[in-house]
Amino acid sequence: MRSEIQTSSAYKEYIAGLAGGLATVAVGHPFDTVKVKLQKHNTETHGIKYKNALQCSTRILTNEGVKGLYRGATSSFLGMAVEGSISFGLYSQLKQSLQGELNSSKPQLQAIIPAAASVGSIISFILCPSELVKCRMQVQGTDSLISRNDRYSSTLDCVSKTFKNEGLKGIFRGGSATFLRESVGNSVFFSCYEYSRYYMRLQLDSSLSGHRDQQLKVLTDVGVGIVSGGLAGVAFWLIVLPVDVAKTVIQTAPSTKSSTNPFQILGSIYRKTGFRGCYAGLGPTLARAFPANAAAIVSWELTAKLLGIRPDRD
C-alpha cells in the first residue's frame, strides 16, 4: 500500500522540485553573475581585476544596469528548472526507498549520501551545458576584454556558436568538474539539510507541544526551511567552491586546447594567485548561498505540502 502511494505521488515530488529550482535562480542569479566574473578575471595573470565583490557589482550596475546582473539567466532558469525537479524529486524517491529499508525516522547517512551522490551525478550532465552557456554570457559584459566579433548576442547565439566552433564536445566542456562538484556537493548539501532540519524540528516540537495554531505551524515550517536550507547551501559551497572555480576557468577558456582537468587547473591557479585564487568569488557565493538555498528549500517544501505529499515531515 505504501509503495502504491509513493508511486502515485512521485510526479508531485518533481513538481515541488521544479518550484525549488526556479526560486534558486530568481533569488541567486545576480550573486552568481558577480561570482563568475570574479572567478574568471581574478584568476588570470593579466587583464581586469576586481578588488572585491562590491566593486564588481557596482561596475556591472554602472555599465549595464540591473539586467547585467541577470545576464545568462535564461539558460540558468532552464537548467535550474530541470535540475531542481530532478534533484529534489529523485532525491526524495531514492532516499525514501533506502530509508524505508533502514526503518528509522532519524536521518541516515547510509540513505542520504548514496541518494544525493547519485542525483548529483545525473544532474551534472544537465547542468554542464546550461552552465557553460550561462558562464560565457556572464563574463562577456561591457567591461570584458572579449572583442565585439566574439560576443554572443543571446543565449541561442551562444549555443549556436559553441556547436559550430567546438561541436557537441564543446557543449559539455567542464563536464568532469561539474560531475565532481555535484556528486560531492549534493552529498554535503542534503546531509546538512536533513540533520539540521531534524534537530531543529525536534527542539521546536517539544517547545510547541500542545499548540494547535496552524499559522504558527506554517511560520515554524518556513523558519526551519530557511535556516536548514541556508546552512546546507553554505556548507555546499565551502566544500566545492575550488572545483567550481576550475569549472568556470575551463568553460570560459578562449582556446579549445586548454586543459579540462580540474585538478590541473586548480594547481595552475594556486601557483599564480595562491590559495585565495582557489576561492575566488567566495564573498558573493556565500552571500548567495544562504538566501538562494533557503528560498529553494522553502519553495520545495511548501509546494510539496500544497500538493498533499510529505506527511512524514509534519
Short mmCIF file of C-alpha atoms in Angstrom, two decimals:
data_model
loop_
_atom_site.label_atom_id
_atom_site.label_comp_id
_atom_site.label_asym_id
_atom_site.label_seq_id
_atom_site.Cartn_x
_atom_site.Cartn_y
_atom_site.Cartn_z
CA MET A 1 0.00 0.00 0.00
CA ARG A 2 2.84 2.38 0.94
CA SER A 3 4.63 1.75 -2.38
CA GLU A 4 1.41 2.46 -4.29
CA ILE A 5 1.00 5.81 -2.52
CA GLN A 6 4.63 6.75 -3.18
CA THR A 7 4.30 5.84 -6.86
CA SER A 8 1.08 7.81 -7.32
CA SER A 9 2.61 10.92 -5.74
CA ALA A 10 6.01 10.59 -7.40
CA TYR A 11 5.29 13.20 -10.09
CA LYS A 12 4.35 15.69 -7.36
CA GLU A 13 7.87 15.40 -5.94
CA TYR A 14 9.23 16.59 -9.27
CA ILE A 15 6.76 19.48 -9.49
CA ALA A 16 7.80 20.59 -6.00
CA GLY A 17 11.45 20.30 -7.04
CA LEU A 18 10.75 22.47 -10.07
CA ALA A 19 9.49 25.23 -7.77
CA GLY A 20 12.65 24.94 -5.70
CA GLY A 21 14.91 25.22 -8.75
CA LEU A 22 13.14 28.33 -10.10
CA ALA A 23 13.31 30.01 -6.68
CA THR A 24 17.06 29.40 -6.57
CA VAL A 25 17.67 31.30 -9.82
CA ALA A 26 15.25 34.13 -9.06
CA VAL A 27 16.99 34.91 -5.77
CA GLY A 28 20.56 33.87 -6.50
CA HIS A 29 21.42 34.71 -10.12
CA PRO A 30 22.74 38.28 -9.51
CA PHE A 31 25.15 36.93 -6.88
CA ASP A 32 26.16 34.17 -9.29
CA THR A 33 26.99 36.69 -12.03
CA VAL A 34 29.37 38.51 -9.68
CA LYS A 35 30.88 35.19 -8.58
CA VAL A 36 31.56 34.06 -12.16
CA LYS A 37 33.19 37.38 -13.10
CA LEU A 38 35.48 37.19 -10.06
CA GLN A 39 36.36 33.58 -10.86
CA LYS A 40 37.12 34.40 -14.49
CA HIS A 41 39.05 37.64 -14.14
CA ASN A 42 40.71 37.35 -10.71
CA THR A 43 42.40 34.06 -11.56
CA GLU A 44 44.17 35.43 -14.63
CA THR A 45 47.71 36.77 -14.59
CA HIS A 46 46.79 39.80 -16.72
CA GLY A 47 43.58 41.62 -17.51
CA ILE A 48 40.73 43.04 -15.45
CA LYS A 49 40.91 42.67 -11.67
CA TYR A 50 38.23 43.40 -9.13
CA LYS A 51 39.15 44.43 -5.60
CA ASN A 52 36.08 42.75 -4.18
CA ALA A 53 32.52 41.70 -4.92
CA LEU A 54 31.15 45.17 -4.18
CA GLN A 55 33.37 46.81 -6.80
CA CYS A 56 32.40 44.13 -9.31
CA SER A 57 28.68 44.62 -8.58
CA THR A 58 28.99 48.39 -8.82
CA ARG A 59 30.78 48.18 -12.17
CA ILE A 60 28.12 45.86 -13.58
CA LEU A 61 25.29 48.13 -12.42
CA THR A 62 27.05 51.25 -13.72
CA ASN A 63 27.86 49.82 -17.16
CA GLU A 64 24.91 47.51 -17.77
CA GLY A 65 22.21 48.22 -15.20
CA VAL A 66 20.22 45.57 -13.34
CA LYS A 67 19.91 43.46 -16.50
CA GLY A 68 23.68 42.96 -16.34
CA LEU A 69 23.27 41.06 -13.07
CA TYR A 70 20.79 38.73 -14.79
CA ARG A 71 22.96 38.13 -17.86
CA GLY A 72 22.73 34.46 -18.81
CA ALA A 73 19.62 33.97 -16.66
CA THR A 74 17.64 32.35 -19.49
CA SER A 75 19.84 29.26 -19.65
CA SER A 76 20.13 29.32 -15.88
CA PHE A 77 16.34 29.26 -15.42
CA LEU A 78 16.02 26.39 -17.89
CA GLY A 79 18.90 24.46 -16.36
CA MET A 80 17.82 25.01 -12.76
CA ALA A 81 14.18 24.22 -13.51
CA VAL A 82 15.21 20.79 -14.80
CA GLU A 83 17.90 20.40 -12.14
CA GLY A 84 15.59 21.35 -9.27
CA SER A 85 12.89 18.99 -10.48
CA ILE A 86 15.26 16.04 -10.83
CA SER A 87 17.45 16.91 -7.85
CA PHE A 88 14.71 17.28 -5.23
CA GLY A 89 12.27 14.85 -6.83
CA LEU A 90 14.66 11.98 -7.49
CA TYR A 91 16.47 12.52 -4.20
CA SER A 92 13.17 12.17 -2.31
CA GLN A 93 12.32 8.97 -4.17
CA LEU A 94 15.75 7.37 -3.68
CA LYS A 95 16.05 8.42 -0.05
CA GLN A 96 12.57 7.18 0.84
CA SER A 97 13.38 3.83 -0.71
CA LEU A 98 16.69 3.46 1.15
CA GLN A 99 15.40 4.96 4.39
CA GLY A 100 12.44 2.55 4.31
CA GLU A 101 14.81 -0.38 4.36
CA LEU A 102 16.65 1.11 7.35
CA ASN A 103 13.34 1.53 9.19
CA SER A 104 14.26 4.70 11.09
CA SER A 105 12.66 8.14 11.36
CA LYS A 106 16.03 9.76 12.08
CA PRO A 107 18.09 10.81 9.03
CA GLN A 108 20.52 8.10 7.98
CA LEU A 109 23.74 8.87 6.12
CA GLN A 110 23.53 5.36 4.61
CA ALA A 111 20.46 6.58 2.73
CA ILE A 112 21.22 10.27 2.29
CA ILE A 113 24.71 10.07 0.78
CA PRO A 114 24.03 7.41 -1.90
CA ALA A 115 20.78 9.14 -2.90
CA ALA A 116 22.36 12.61 -3.01
CA ALA A 117 25.54 11.50 -4.81
CA SER A 118 23.52 9.59 -7.41
CA VAL A 119 21.32 12.60 -8.06
CA GLY A 120 24.35 14.89 -8.30
CA SER A 121 25.99 12.59 -10.83
CA ILE A 122 22.87 12.56 -13.01
CA ILE A 123 22.13 16.29 -12.95
CA SER A 124 25.74 17.18 -13.74
CA PHE A 125 25.04 16.12 -17.35
CA ILE A 126 22.15 18.59 -17.48
CA LEU A 127 23.92 21.39 -15.64
CA CYS A 128 27.16 21.30 -17.61
CA PRO A 129 25.75 22.65 -20.93
CA SER A 130 23.45 25.19 -19.27
CA GLU A 131 26.22 26.48 -17.01
CA LEU A 132 28.69 26.68 -19.88
CA VAL A 133 26.30 28.98 -21.75
CA LYS A 134 25.49 30.92 -18.57
CA CYS A 135 29.16 31.48 -17.70
CA ARG A 136 30.11 32.55 -21.23
CA MET A 137 27.26 35.05 -21.28
CA GLN A 138 28.14 36.35 -17.80
CA VAL A 139 31.83 37.03 -18.49
CA GLN A 140 31.22 38.99 -21.70
CA GLY A 141 29.87 42.12 -20.00
CA THR A 142 30.84 45.57 -21.28
CA ASP A 143 33.91 45.54 -19.04
CA SER A 144 35.38 42.34 -20.53
CA LEU A 145 38.26 42.09 -23.00
CA ILE A 146 36.24 39.99 -25.45
CA SER A 147 36.15 41.55 -28.90
CA ARG A 148 32.81 42.64 -30.33
CA ASN A 149 33.00 40.00 -33.07
CA ASP A 150 33.37 37.24 -30.50
CA ARG A 151 30.45 38.34 -28.33
CA TYR A 152 27.19 36.42 -28.10
CA SER A 153 24.03 38.36 -28.87
CA SER A 154 21.79 35.93 -26.98
CA THR A 155 21.67 32.57 -25.25
CA LEU A 156 20.68 30.90 -28.52
CA ASP A 157 23.57 32.61 -30.30
CA CYS A 158 25.97 31.29 -27.66
CA VAL A 159 24.68 27.74 -28.10
CA SER A 160 24.84 28.03 -31.90
CA LYS A 161 28.40 29.39 -31.98
CA THR A 162 29.61 26.84 -29.44
CA PHE A 163 28.22 23.99 -31.54
CA LYS A 164 29.64 25.49 -34.73
CA ASN A 165 33.13 26.12 -33.34
CA GLU A 166 33.55 23.27 -30.85
CA GLY A 167 30.96 20.65 -31.68
CA LEU A 168 28.99 18.58 -29.16
CA LYS A 169 32.14 18.08 -27.10
CA GLY A 170 32.35 21.83 -26.60
CA ILE A 171 28.87 22.00 -25.06
CA PHE A 172 29.99 19.52 -22.41
CA ARG A 173 33.31 21.25 -21.72
CA GLY A 174 33.91 21.21 -17.96
CA GLY A 175 31.87 18.04 -17.51
CA SER A 176 34.32 16.31 -15.16
CA ALA A 177 34.48 19.36 -12.88
CA THR A 178 30.68 19.63 -12.86
CA PHE A 179 30.35 15.92 -12.08
CA LEU A 180 32.78 16.19 -9.16
CA ARG A 181 31.14 19.35 -7.80
CA GLU A 182 27.61 17.96 -7.94
CA SER A 183 28.24 14.44 -6.62
CA VAL A 184 30.29 15.63 -3.64
CA GLY A 185 28.38 18.87 -3.12
CA ASN A 186 24.93 17.26 -3.12
CA SER A 187 26.07 14.73 -0.52
CA VAL A 188 27.16 17.59 1.72
CA PHE A 189 24.06 19.68 0.98
CA PHE A 190 21.42 17.06 1.72
CA SER A 191 23.29 15.68 4.75
CA CYS A 192 23.48 19.15 6.29
CA TYR A 193 19.85 19.90 5.37
CA GLU A 194 18.42 16.66 6.73
CA TYR A 195 20.28 16.73 10.05
CA SER A 196 19.83 20.45 10.76
CA ARG A 197 16.13 20.17 9.94
CA TYR A 198 15.70 17.05 12.08
CA TYR A 199 17.30 18.53 15.20
CA MET A 200 15.56 21.90 14.84
CA ARG A 201 12.19 20.20 14.48
CA LEU A 202 12.99 18.00 17.47
CA GLN A 203 13.58 21.07 19.64
CA LEU A 204 10.62 23.03 18.27
CA ASP A 205 8.19 20.12 18.53
CA SER A 206 8.96 19.75 22.23
CA SER A 207 8.71 23.51 22.79
CA LEU A 208 5.45 23.91 20.86
CA SER A 209 3.76 20.72 22.03
CA GLY A 210 0.10 21.43 22.70
CA HIS A 211 -0.12 24.37 20.30
CA ARG A 212 -2.66 23.86 17.52
CA ASP A 213 -2.31 27.23 15.81
CA GLN A 214 -1.95 26.42 12.08
CA GLN A 215 -0.47 29.83 11.30
CA LEU A 216 2.24 29.26 13.90
CA LYS A 217 2.89 25.84 12.40
CA VAL A 218 3.33 27.29 8.90
CA LEU A 219 5.65 30.02 10.19
CA THR A 220 7.67 27.40 12.05
CA ASP A 221 7.99 25.27 8.92
CA VAL A 222 9.13 28.30 6.90
CA GLY A 223 11.64 29.29 9.58
CA VAL A 224 13.10 25.78 9.76
CA GLY A 225 13.25 25.66 5.95
CA ILE A 226 15.08 28.98 5.77
CA VAL A 227 17.73 28.01 8.33
CA SER A 228 18.25 24.40 7.20
CA GLY A 229 18.31 25.35 3.51
CA GLY A 230 20.61 28.32 4.08
CA LEU A 231 23.08 26.31 6.17
CA ALA A 232 23.08 23.48 3.62
CA GLY A 233 23.82 25.95 0.82
CA VAL A 234 26.73 27.49 2.71
CA ALA A 235 28.15 24.03 3.51
CA PHE A 236 27.87 23.01 -0.16
CA TRP A 237 29.89 25.96 -1.43
CA LEU A 238 32.52 25.93 1.31
CA ILE A 239 33.41 22.39 0.25
CA VAL A 240 33.20 22.58 -3.55
CA LEU A 241 33.97 26.21 -4.47
CA PRO A 242 37.54 25.44 -5.65
CA VAL A 243 36.14 22.86 -8.09
CA ASP A 244 33.60 25.43 -9.26
CA VAL A 245 36.40 27.96 -9.85
CA ALA A 246 38.19 25.39 -12.01
CA LYS A 247 34.95 24.71 -13.89
CA THR A 248 34.44 28.39 -14.66
CA VAL A 249 38.01 28.74 -15.94
CA ILE A 250 37.63 25.61 -18.10
CA GLN A 251 34.29 26.66 -19.59
CA THR A 252 35.33 30.24 -20.37
CA ALA A 253 38.82 29.47 -21.66
CA PRO A 254 39.46 31.20 -25.03
CA SER A 255 41.20 28.15 -26.51
CA THR A 256 39.65 24.73 -27.01
CA LYS A 257 43.10 23.26 -26.45
CA SER A 258 43.18 24.45 -22.83
CA SER A 259 43.20 21.77 -20.13
CA THR A 260 39.88 20.40 -18.89
CA ASN A 261 41.41 18.64 -15.87
CA PRO A 262 40.03 20.47 -12.79
CA PHE A 263 42.96 19.43 -10.58
CA GLN A 264 45.49 20.65 -13.14
CA ILE A 265 43.60 23.95 -13.44
CA LEU A 266 43.49 24.38 -9.65
CA GLY A 267 47.21 23.70 -9.45
CA SER A 268 47.83 26.40 -12.05
CA ILE A 269 45.57 28.87 -10.23
CA TYR A 270 47.31 28.18 -6.92
CA ARG A 271 50.73 28.79 -8.43
CA LYS A 272 49.59 32.12 -9.94
CA THR A 273 47.29 33.54 -7.26
CA GLY A 274 47.70 31.33 -4.21
CA PHE A 275 45.00 29.81 -2.02
CA ARG A 276 42.91 32.96 -2.37
CA GLY A 277 42.55 32.34 -6.11
CA CYS A 278 41.14 28.86 -5.49
CA TYR A 279 38.33 30.51 -3.52
CA ALA A 280 37.76 33.40 -5.94
CA GLY A 281 34.21 34.65 -5.66
CA LEU A 282 33.79 33.36 -2.08
CA GLY A 283 32.06 36.56 -0.89
CA PRO A 284 29.19 36.67 -3.42
CA THR A 285 28.96 32.88 -3.36
CA LEU A 286 28.27 32.77 0.37
CA ALA A 287 26.07 35.88 0.13
CA ARG A 288 24.04 33.99 -2.48
CA ALA A 289 24.20 30.56 -0.87
CA PHE A 290 22.06 31.27 2.17
CA PRO A 291 19.10 33.18 0.65
CA ALA A 292 19.03 31.24 -2.64
CA ASN A 293 19.04 27.82 -1.00
CA ALA A 294 16.70 28.95 1.75
CA ALA A 295 14.27 30.05 -0.97
CA ALA A 296 14.72 26.72 -2.77
CA ILE A 297 14.02 24.62 0.32
CA VAL A 298 11.03 26.70 1.44
CA SER A 299 9.54 26.64 -2.09
CA TRP A 300 10.16 22.90 -2.35
CA GLU A 301 8.60 22.06 1.00
CA LEU A 302 5.62 24.41 0.75
CA THR A 303 4.81 23.30 -2.81
CA ALA A 304 5.05 19.68 -1.69
CA LYS A 305 2.63 20.33 1.15
CA LEU A 306 0.21 22.14 -1.15
CA LEU A 307 0.29 19.08 -3.38
CA GLY A 308 -0.51 16.90 -0.38
CA ILE A 309 2.76 14.99 -0.03
CA ARG A 310 5.39 14.57 2.70
CA PRO A 311 3.11 13.66 5.58
CA ASP A 312 6.21 12.25 7.29
CA ARG A 313 7.54 15.80 7.62
CA ASP A 314 4.59 17.27 9.51
#
